[in-house]
mmCIF file of N, CA and C in Angstrom:
data_model
loop_
_atom_site.group_PDB
_atom_site.id
_atom_site.type_symbol
_atom_site.label_atom_id
_atom_site.label_comp_id
_atom_site.label_asym_id
_atom_site.label_seq_id
_atom_site.Cartn_x
_atom_site.Cartn_y
_atom_site.Cartn_z
ATOM 1 N N MET V 104 0.847 -1.196 0.000
ATOM 2 C CA MET V 104 0.000 0.000 0.000
ATOM 3 C C MET V 104 0.886 1.250 0.000
ATOM 4 N N ASN V 105 1.309 1.674 1.167
ATOM 5 C CA ASN V 105 2.212 2.808 1.351
ATOM 6 C C ASN V 105 1.700 4.158 0.858
ATOM 7 N N GLU V 106 0.384 4.334 0.762
ATOM 8 C CA GLU V 106 -0.126 5.659 0.472
ATOM 9 C C GLU V 106 0.223 6.572 1.635
ATOM 10 N N ARG V 107 0.530 7.820 1.327
ATOM 11 C CA ARG V 107 1.027 8.771 2.310
ATOM 12 C C ARG V 107 -0.108 9.676 2.780
ATOM 13 N N ILE V 108 -0.288 9.749 4.088
ATOM 14 C CA ILE V 108 -1.406 10.480 4.681
ATOM 15 C C ILE V 108 -0.891 11.543 5.640
ATOM 16 N N LEU V 109 -1.504 12.726 5.545
ATOM 17 C CA LEU V 109 -1.284 13.788 6.514
ATOM 18 C C LEU V 109 -2.506 13.826 7.422
ATOM 19 N N VAL V 110 -2.292 13.701 8.718
ATOM 20 C CA VAL V 110 -3.374 13.747 9.699
ATOM 21 C C VAL V 110 -3.402 15.145 10.313
ATOM 22 N N VAL V 111 -4.559 15.813 10.191
ATOM 23 C CA VAL V 111 -4.752 17.143 10.763
ATOM 24 C C VAL V 111 -5.836 17.004 11.825
ATOM 25 N N GLU V 112 -5.416 17.035 13.091
ATOM 26 C CA GLU V 112 -6.306 16.740 14.216
ATOM 27 C C GLU V 112 -5.845 17.528 15.426
ATOM 28 N N ASP V 113 -6.773 18.263 16.061
ATOM 29 C CA ASP V 113 -6.372 19.122 17.181
ATOM 30 C C ASP V 113 -6.254 18.387 18.515
ATOM 31 N N GLU V 114 -6.767 17.179 18.613
ATOM 32 C CA GLU V 114 -6.659 16.413 19.854
ATOM 33 C C GLU V 114 -5.485 15.446 19.728
ATOM 34 N N ALA V 115 -4.460 15.659 20.532
ATOM 35 C CA ALA V 115 -3.221 14.889 20.424
ATOM 36 C C ALA V 115 -3.438 13.381 20.559
ATOM 37 N N ILE V 116 -4.281 12.967 21.479
ATOM 38 C CA ILE V 116 -4.522 11.533 21.684
ATOM 39 C C ILE V 116 -5.179 10.917 20.459
ATOM 40 N N THR V 117 -6.151 11.622 19.883
ATOM 41 C CA THR V 117 -6.824 11.129 18.677
ATOM 42 C C THR V 117 -5.839 11.069 17.511
ATOM 43 N N ALA V 118 -4.991 12.082 17.388
ATOM 44 C CA ALA V 118 -4.011 12.112 16.302
ATOM 45 C C ALA V 118 -3.046 10.935 16.405
ATOM 46 N N LEU V 119 -2.553 10.665 17.601
ATOM 47 C CA LEU V 119 -1.638 9.535 17.795
ATOM 48 C C LEU V 119 -2.323 8.202 17.527
ATOM 49 N N ASP V 120 -3.553 8.072 18.008
ATOM 50 C CA ASP V 120 -4.319 6.855 17.768
ATOM 51 C C ASP V 120 -4.518 6.637 16.267
ATOM 52 N N LEU V 121 -4.863 7.692 15.567
ATOM 53 C CA LEU V 121 -5.027 7.606 14.113
ATOM 54 C C LEU V 121 -3.726 7.188 13.443
ATOM 55 N N LYS V 122 -2.656 7.833 13.821
ATOM 56 C CA LYS V 122 -1.342 7.534 13.243
ATOM 57 C C LYS V 122 -1.010 6.052 13.399
ATOM 58 N N TYR V 123 -1.099 5.564 14.624
ATOM 59 C CA TYR V 123 -0.746 4.161 14.867
ATOM 60 C C TYR V 123 -1.707 3.198 14.172
ATOM 61 N N SER V 124 -2.979 3.514 14.176
ATOM 62 C CA SER V 124 -3.971 2.657 13.521
ATOM 63 C C SER V 124 -3.749 2.599 12.015
ATOM 64 N N LEU V 125 -3.497 3.752 11.410
ATOM 65 C CA LEU V 125 -3.264 3.798 9.963
ATOM 66 C C LEU V 125 -1.977 3.076 9.585
ATOM 67 N N GLU V 126 -0.944 3.251 10.373
ATOM 68 C CA GLU V 126 0.319 2.567 10.093
ATOM 69 C C GLU V 126 0.169 1.061 10.252
ATOM 70 N N GLU V 127 -0.632 0.655 11.207
ATOM 71 C CA GLU V 127 -0.852 -0.772 11.441
ATOM 72 C C GLU V 127 -1.508 -1.446 10.240
ATOM 73 N N ILE V 128 -2.344 -0.715 9.504
ATOM 74 C CA ILE V 128 -3.015 -1.314 8.336
ATOM 75 C C ILE V 128 -2.300 -0.985 7.021
ATOM 76 N N GLY V 129 -1.080 -0.417 7.110
ATOM 77 C CA GLY V 129 -0.249 -0.305 5.924
ATOM 78 C C GLY V 129 -0.069 1.065 5.309
ATOM 79 N N TYR V 130 -0.612 2.099 5.912
ATOM 80 C CA TYR V 130 -0.432 3.444 5.368
ATOM 81 C C TYR V 130 0.801 4.101 5.992
ATOM 82 N N GLU V 131 1.333 5.085 5.304
ATOM 83 C CA GLU V 131 2.430 5.883 5.843
ATOM 84 C C GLU V 131 1.860 7.226 6.282
ATOM 85 N N VAL V 132 1.966 7.533 7.556
ATOM 86 C CA VAL V 132 1.522 8.829 8.059
ATOM 87 C C VAL V 132 2.741 9.743 8.031
ATOM 88 N N ILE V 133 2.705 10.738 7.136
ATOM 89 C CA ILE V 133 3.877 11.596 6.958
ATOM 90 C C ILE V 133 4.013 12.631 8.064
ATOM 91 N N ASP V 134 2.883 12.957 8.725
ATOM 92 C CA ASP V 134 2.936 13.910 9.825
ATOM 93 C C ASP V 134 1.559 14.007 10.467
ATOM 94 N N THR V 135 1.536 14.497 11.698
ATOM 95 C CA THR V 135 0.289 14.862 12.361
ATOM 96 C C THR V 135 0.451 16.304 12.823
ATOM 97 N N VAL V 136 -0.529 17.149 12.498
ATOM 98 C CA VAL V 136 -0.485 18.557 12.867
ATOM 99 C C VAL V 136 -1.829 18.960 13.453
ATOM 100 N N ASP V 137 -1.842 20.095 14.186
ATOM 101 C CA ASP V 137 -3.088 20.490 14.853
ATOM 102 C C ASP V 137 -3.597 21.880 14.473
ATOM 103 N N THR V 138 -2.943 22.519 13.477
ATOM 104 C CA THR V 138 -3.432 23.823 13.012
ATOM 105 C C THR V 138 -3.576 23.807 11.495
ATOM 106 N N GLY V 139 -4.429 24.680 11.009
ATOM 107 C CA GLY V 139 -4.637 24.785 9.572
ATOM 108 C C GLY V 139 -3.386 25.230 8.844
ATOM 109 N N GLN V 140 -2.672 26.187 9.411
ATOM 110 C CA GLN V 140 -1.458 26.684 8.755
ATOM 111 C C GLN V 140 -0.396 25.597 8.665
ATOM 112 N N ASP V 141 -0.235 24.807 9.732
ATOM 113 C CA ASP V 141 0.712 23.687 9.686
ATOM 114 C C ASP V 141 0.297 22.676 8.616
ATOM 115 N N ALA V 142 -1.005 22.436 8.506
ATOM 116 C CA ALA V 142 -1.510 21.499 7.490
ATOM 117 C C ALA V 142 -1.152 21.992 6.094
ATOM 118 N N ILE V 143 -1.348 23.284 5.850
ATOM 119 C CA ILE V 143 -1.025 23.868 4.546
ATOM 120 C C ILE V 143 0.473 23.746 4.270
ATOM 121 N N ASP V 144 1.277 24.109 5.251
ATOM 122 C CA ASP V 144 2.730 24.074 5.073
ATOM 123 C C ASP V 144 3.238 22.665 4.770
ATOM 124 N N ILE V 145 2.788 21.689 5.538
ATOM 125 C CA ILE V 145 3.240 20.304 5.347
ATOM 126 C C ILE V 145 2.707 19.747 4.026
ATOM 127 N N ALA V 146 1.455 20.038 3.707
ATOM 128 C CA ALA V 146 0.878 19.549 2.445
ATOM 129 C C ALA V 146 1.635 20.107 1.244
ATOM 130 N N GLU V 147 1.989 21.385 1.327
ATOM 131 C CA GLU V 147 2.725 21.993 0.216
ATOM 132 C C GLU V 147 4.123 21.378 0.089
ATOM 133 N N GLU V 148 4.771 21.155 1.214
ATOM 134 C CA GLU V 148 6.135 20.633 1.209
ATOM 135 C C GLU V 148 6.209 19.155 0.844
ATOM 136 N N LYS V 149 5.331 18.342 1.448
ATOM 137 C CA LYS V 149 5.457 16.883 1.325
ATOM 138 C C LYS V 149 4.468 16.234 0.368
ATOM 139 N N ARG V 150 3.454 16.973 -0.081
ATOM 140 C CA ARG V 150 2.452 16.479 -1.037
ATOM 141 C C ARG V 150 1.942 15.063 -0.704
ATOM 142 N N PRO V 151 1.177 14.944 0.373
ATOM 143 C CA PRO V 151 0.627 13.629 0.738
ATOM 144 C C PRO V 151 -0.370 13.142 -0.311
ATOM 145 N N ASP V 152 -0.689 11.874 -0.269
ATOM 146 C CA ASP V 152 -1.683 11.311 -1.186
ATOM 147 C C ASP V 152 -3.095 11.676 -0.755
ATOM 148 N N VAL V 153 -3.267 11.933 0.540
ATOM 149 C CA VAL V 153 -4.574 12.346 1.069
ATOM 150 C C VAL V 153 -4.347 13.072 2.393
ATOM 151 N N VAL V 154 -5.288 13.956 2.719
ATOM 152 C CA VAL V 154 -5.259 14.648 4.010
ATOM 153 C C VAL V 154 -6.511 14.262 4.778
ATOM 154 N N LEU V 155 -6.326 13.743 5.981
ATOM 155 C CA LEU V 155 -7.438 13.522 6.906
ATOM 156 C C LEU V 155 -7.562 14.793 7.723
ATOM 157 N N MET V 156 -8.663 15.512 7.548
ATOM 158 C CA MET V 156 -8.797 16.864 8.076
ATOM 159 C C MET V 156 -9.925 16.963 9.103
ATOM 160 N N ASP V 157 -9.555 17.309 10.327
ATOM 161 C CA ASP V 157 -10.555 17.644 11.335
ATOM 162 C C ASP V 157 -11.106 19.025 10.978
ATOM 163 N N ILE V 158 -12.334 19.303 11.334
ATOM 164 C CA ILE V 158 -12.919 20.604 11.016
ATOM 165 C C ILE V 158 -12.544 21.649 12.050
ATOM 166 N N LYS V 159 -12.589 21.281 13.317
ATOM 167 C CA LYS V 159 -12.204 22.200 14.391
ATOM 168 C C LYS V 159 -10.728 22.023 14.678
ATOM 169 N N LEU V 160 -9.964 23.104 14.502
ATOM 170 C CA LEU V 160 -8.522 23.033 14.703
ATOM 171 C C LEU V 160 -8.065 24.103 15.675
ATOM 172 N N LYS V 161 -6.843 23.966 16.159
ATOM 173 C CA LYS V 161 -6.240 25.006 16.996
ATOM 174 C C LYS V 161 -5.871 26.184 16.094
ATOM 175 N N GLY V 162 -5.774 27.363 16.681
ATOM 176 C CA GLY V 162 -5.382 28.536 15.907
ATOM 177 C C GLY V 162 -6.577 29.236 15.280
ATOM 178 N N ASP V 163 -6.283 30.122 14.369
ATOM 179 C CA ASP V 163 -7.304 30.977 13.768
ATOM 180 C C ASP V 163 -8.014 30.361 12.576
ATOM 181 N N MET V 164 -7.522 29.261 12.061
ATOM 182 C CA MET V 164 -8.058 28.693 10.829
ATOM 183 C C MET V 164 -8.791 27.382 11.097
ATOM 184 N N GLU V 165 -9.989 27.269 10.521
ATOM 185 C CA GLU V 165 -10.754 26.016 10.604
ATOM 186 C C GLU V 165 -10.291 25.064 9.504
ATOM 187 N N GLY V 166 -10.676 23.818 9.633
ATOM 188 C CA GLY V 166 -10.321 22.805 8.646
ATOM 189 C C GLY V 166 -10.806 23.132 7.244
ATOM 190 N N PHE V 167 -11.999 23.750 7.138
ATOM 191 C CA PHE V 167 -12.540 24.112 5.828
ATOM 192 C C PHE V 167 -11.604 25.059 5.089
ATOM 193 N N GLU V 168 -11.083 26.035 5.825
ATOM 194 C CA GLU V 168 -10.205 27.031 5.210
ATOM 195 C C GLU V 168 -8.896 26.391 4.746
ATOM 196 N N ALA V 169 -8.329 25.545 5.572
ATOM 197 C CA ALA V 169 -7.096 24.846 5.198
ATOM 198 C C ALA V 169 -7.347 23.930 4.002
ATOM 199 N N ALA V 170 -8.485 23.239 4.002
ATOM 200 C CA ALA V 170 -8.825 22.327 2.903
ATOM 201 C C ALA V 170 -8.940 23.079 1.582
ATOM 202 N N GLU V 171 -9.477 24.284 1.636
ATOM 203 C CA GLU V 171 -9.627 25.082 0.422
ATOM 204 C C GLU V 171 -8.258 25.358 -0.216
ATOM 205 N N VAL V 172 -7.277 25.686 0.602
ATOM 206 C CA VAL V 172 -5.928 25.957 0.097
ATOM 207 C C VAL V 172 -5.289 24.665 -0.410
ATOM 208 N N ILE V 173 -5.358 23.615 0.391
ATOM 209 C CA ILE V 173 -4.712 22.343 0.053
ATOM 210 C C ILE V 173 -5.308 21.737 -1.215
ATOM 211 N N SER V 174 -6.596 21.885 -1.413
ATOM 212 C CA SER V 174 -7.248 21.295 -2.591
ATOM 213 C C SER V 174 -6.746 21.916 -3.898
ATOM 214 N N GLN V 175 -6.161 23.101 -3.830
ATOM 215 C CA GLN V 175 -5.595 23.729 -5.032
ATOM 216 C C GLN V 175 -4.438 22.911 -5.606
ATOM 217 N N TRP V 176 -3.826 22.068 -4.784
ATOM 218 C CA TRP V 176 -2.726 21.215 -5.232
ATOM 219 C C TRP V 176 -3.225 19.822 -5.618
ATOM 220 N N ASN V 177 -4.539 19.676 -5.774
ATOM 221 C CA ASN V 177 -5.148 18.393 -6.149
ATOM 222 C C ASN V 177 -4.828 17.274 -5.172
ATOM 223 N N ILE V 178 -4.774 17.628 -3.901
ATOM 224 C CA ILE V 178 -4.596 16.645 -2.844
ATOM 225 C C ILE V 178 -5.981 16.356 -2.265
ATOM 226 N N PRO V 179 -6.430 15.111 -2.301
ATOM 227 C CA PRO V 179 -7.755 14.777 -1.779
ATOM 228 C C PRO V 179 -7.861 15.031 -0.275
ATOM 229 N N ILE V 180 -9.040 15.479 0.130
ATOM 230 C CA ILE V 180 -9.338 15.751 1.537
ATOM 231 C C ILE V 180 -10.431 14.794 1.992
ATOM 232 N N ILE V 181 -10.242 14.210 3.156
ATOM 233 C CA ILE V 181 -11.303 13.457 3.825
ATOM 234 C C ILE V 181 -11.489 14.111 5.181
ATOM 235 N N TYR V 182 -12.701 14.575 5.435
ATOM 236 C CA TYR V 182 -12.970 15.207 6.725
ATOM 237 C C TYR V 182 -13.187 14.146 7.786
ATOM 238 N N LEU V 183 -12.604 14.382 8.930
ATOM 239 C CA LEU V 183 -12.766 13.540 10.106
ATOM 240 C C LEU V 183 -13.368 14.442 11.168
ATOM 241 N N THR V 184 -14.639 14.218 11.491
ATOM 242 C CA THR V 184 -15.311 15.197 12.335
ATOM 243 C C THR V 184 -16.394 14.608 13.223
ATOM 244 N N ALA V 185 -16.598 15.267 14.340
ATOM 245 C CA ALA V 185 -17.718 14.928 15.217
ATOM 246 C C ALA V 185 -18.940 15.766 14.835
ATOM 247 N N ASN V 186 -18.744 16.752 13.951
ATOM 248 C CA ASN V 186 -19.825 17.645 13.519
ATOM 249 C C ASN V 186 -20.486 17.099 12.268
ATOM 250 N N THR V 187 -21.633 16.454 12.425
ATOM 251 C CA THR V 187 -22.283 15.838 11.280
ATOM 252 C C THR V 187 -23.615 16.504 10.948
ATOM 253 N N ASP V 188 -23.764 17.768 11.316
ATOM 254 C CA ASP V 188 -25.020 18.459 11.016
ATOM 255 C C ASP V 188 -25.000 19.009 9.590
ATOM 256 N N ILE V 189 -26.156 19.409 9.095
ATOM 257 C CA ILE V 189 -26.319 19.900 7.724
ATOM 258 C C ILE V 189 -25.426 21.106 7.447
ATOM 259 N N LYS V 190 -25.345 22.036 8.385
ATOM 260 C CA LYS V 190 -24.531 23.238 8.185
ATOM 261 C C LYS V 190 -23.066 22.865 7.922
ATOM 262 N N THR V 191 -22.562 21.879 8.643
ATOM 263 C CA THR V 191 -21.186 21.428 8.456
ATOM 264 C C THR V 191 -20.993 20.898 7.038
ATOM 265 N N PHE V 192 -21.926 20.083 6.569
ATOM 266 C CA PHE V 192 -21.800 19.521 5.224
ATOM 267 C C PHE V 192 -21.873 20.612 4.162
ATOM 268 N N GLU V 193 -22.717 21.609 4.374
ATOM 269 C CA GLU V 193 -22.828 22.712 3.425
ATOM 270 C C GLU V 193 -21.526 23.516 3.372
ATOM 271 N N GLN V 194 -20.904 23.746 4.521
ATOM 272 C CA GLN V 194 -19.646 24.488 4.576
ATOM 273 C C GLN V 194 -18.502 23.737 3.902
ATOM 274 N N SER V 195 -18.622 22.445 3.832
ATOM 275 C CA SER V 195 -17.520 21.623 3.337
ATOM 276 C C SER V 195 -17.516 21.480 1.827
ATOM 277 N N ASN V 196 -18.331 22.247 1.150
ATOM 278 C CA ASN V 196 -18.436 22.119 -0.296
ATOM 279 C C ASN V 196 -17.195 22.699 -0.979
ATOM 280 N N VAL V 197 -16.093 22.032 -0.790
ATOM 281 C CA VAL V 197 -14.803 22.449 -1.327
ATOM 282 C C VAL V 197 -14.388 21.420 -2.368
ATOM 283 N N LYS V 198 -13.836 21.896 -3.468
ATOM 284 C CA LYS V 198 -13.299 20.991 -4.480
ATOM 285 C C LYS V 198 -12.269 20.081 -3.805
ATOM 286 N N GLY V 199 -12.289 18.821 -4.137
ATOM 287 C CA GLY V 199 -11.285 17.923 -3.604
ATOM 288 C C GLY V 199 -11.680 17.169 -2.353
ATOM 289 N N VAL V 200 -12.930 17.369 -1.875
ATOM 290 C CA VAL V 200 -13.386 16.630 -0.701
ATOM 291 C C VAL V 200 -13.935 15.277 -1.161
ATOM 292 N N TYR V 201 -13.359 14.225 -0.638
ATOM 293 C CA TYR V 201 -13.705 12.879 -1.067
ATOM 294 C C TYR V 201 -14.521 12.104 -0.050
ATOM 295 N N GLY V 202 -14.796 12.690 1.109
ATOM 296 C CA GLY V 202 -15.607 11.961 2.059
ATOM 297 C C GLY V 202 -15.570 12.542 3.449
ATOM 298 N N PHE V 203 -16.408 11.941 4.283
ATOM 299 C CA PHE V 203 -16.513 12.292 5.689
ATOM 300 C C PHE V 203 -16.416 11.021 6.506
ATOM 301 N N VAL V 204 -15.715 11.100 7.600
ATOM 302 C CA VAL V 204 -15.668 10.008 8.561
ATOM 303 C C VAL V 204 -16.021 10.620 9.910
ATOM 304 N N SER V 205 -17.020 10.053 10.552
ATOM 305 C CA SER V 205 -17.469 10.585 11.844
ATOM 306 C C SER V 205 -16.579 10.108 12.974
ATOM 307 N N LYS V 206 -16.404 11.002 13.954
ATOM 308 C CA LYS V 206 -15.698 10.635 15.186
ATOM 309 C C LYS V 206 -16.734 10.282 16.232
ATOM 310 N N PRO V 207 -16.464 9.322 17.075
ATOM 311 C CA PRO V 207 -15.260 8.492 17.054
ATOM 312 C C PRO V 207 -15.255 7.625 15.796
ATOM 313 N N TYR V 208 -14.099 7.496 15.184
ATOM 314 C CA TYR V 208 -14.004 6.802 13.902
ATOM 315 C C TYR V 208 -13.960 5.297 14.078
ATOM 316 N N ASP V 209 -14.452 4.617 13.077
ATOM 317 C CA ASP V 209 -14.370 3.165 12.970
ATOM 318 C C ASP V 209 -13.256 2.897 11.951
ATOM 319 N N LEU V 210 -12.219 2.181 12.345
ATOM 320 C CA LEU V 210 -11.063 1.973 11.484
ATOM 321 C C LEU V 210 -11.442 1.307 10.162
ATOM 322 N N ASN V 211 -12.359 0.364 10.191
ATOM 323 C CA ASN V 211 -12.780 -0.301 8.953
ATOM 324 C C ASN V 211 -13.450 0.687 7.999
ATOM 325 N N LYS V 212 -14.313 1.556 8.532
ATOM 326 C CA LYS V 212 -14.973 2.553 7.679
ATOM 327 C C LYS V 212 -13.974 3.570 7.160
ATOM 328 N N LEU V 213 -13.037 3.954 7.992
ATOM 329 C CA LEU V 213 -12.008 4.891 7.569
ATOM 330 C C LEU V 213 -11.161 4.273 6.459
ATOM 331 N N ASN V 214 -10.762 3.041 6.624
ATOM 332 C CA ASN V 214 -9.968 2.343 5.610
ATOM 333 C C ASN V 214 -10.750 2.226 4.302
ATOM 334 N N GLU V 215 -12.021 1.921 4.395
ATOM 335 C CA GLU V 215 -12.871 1.820 3.201
ATOM 336 C C GLU V 215 -12.944 3.178 2.486
ATOM 337 N N THR V 216 -13.113 4.252 3.253
ATOM 338 C CA THR V 216 -13.163 5.594 2.671
ATOM 339 C C THR V 216 -11.836 5.935 2.002
ATOM 340 N N LEU V 217 -10.734 5.588 2.635
ATOM 341 C CA LEU V 217 -9.412 5.831 2.049
ATOM 342 C C LEU V 217 -9.244 5.046 0.752
ATOM 343 N N LYS V 218 -9.597 3.775 0.754
ATOM 344 C CA LYS V 218 -9.465 2.957 -0.455
ATOM 345 C C LYS V 218 -10.316 3.517 -1.587
ATOM 346 N N ASN V 219 -11.556 3.909 -1.263
ATOM 347 C CA ASN V 219 -12.436 4.494 -2.283
ATOM 348 C C ASN V 219 -11.851 5.786 -2.842
ATOM 349 N N THR V 220 -11.247 6.573 -1.974
ATOM 350 C CA THR V 220 -10.629 7.828 -2.408
ATOM 351 C C THR V 220 -9.479 7.548 -3.362
ATOM 352 N N PHE V 221 -8.608 6.618 -3.007
ATOM 353 C CA PHE V 221 -7.468 6.310 -3.871
ATOM 354 C C PHE V 221 -7.919 5.751 -5.223
ATOM 355 N N GLU V 222 -8.973 4.921 -5.214
ATOM 356 C CA GLU V 222 -9.510 4.384 -6.472
ATOM 357 C C GLU V 222 -10.082 5.511 -7.326
ATOM 358 N N LYS V 223 -10.810 6.418 -6.706
ATOM 359 C CA LYS V 223 -11.413 7.526 -7.453
ATOM 360 C C LYS V 223 -10.337 8.430 -8.046
ATOM 361 N N VAL V 224 -9.304 8.705 -7.274
ATOM 362 C CA VAL V 224 -8.201 9.538 -7.772
ATOM 363 C C VAL V 224 -7.532 8.877 -8.970
ATOM 364 N N LYS V 225 -7.292 7.564 -8.888
ATOM 365 C CA LYS V 225 -6.661 6.842 -10.013
ATOM 366 C C LYS V 225 -7.538 6.913 -11.260
ATOM 367 N N SER V 226 -8.851 6.775 -11.091
ATOM 368 C CA SER V 226 -9.756 6.793 -12.238
ATOM 369 C C SER V 226 -9.876 8.183 -12.855
ATOM 370 N N GLU V 227 -9.564 9.217 -12.097
ATOM 371 C CA GLU V 227 -9.643 10.591 -12.610
ATOM 372 C C GLU V 227 -8.404 11.004 -13.382
ATOM 373 N N LYS V 228 -7.326 10.230 -13.254
ATOM 374 C CA LYS V 228 -6.071 10.581 -13.949
ATOM 375 C C LYS V 228 -6.108 10.219 -15.408
#
């Protein structure tokens, strides 16, 4: 597998759990960050295959804003969020969003969403 993932999550315990869980099933987690600006900087520098993006982040920037910038580089975004209301989905209408995974996340559903994203990206090339 070895697809490269950037985890953007403001809760350190959740970020570490995600990192270890994803690595256990064969993904490479290139970094975990907790602010939108860090997500943008790392995505620009390392160009991950996908970004797992929390909506609520530390700092002045929300996940939606960071996703908007990152999507300009054709890097797929998957939102990882506890906010599953209609307003959240409407705000997330950003080019490059390939899915939502609710927190607390189910590793099997997350893996399925990741696989579907990678397949869709390959078919779009």
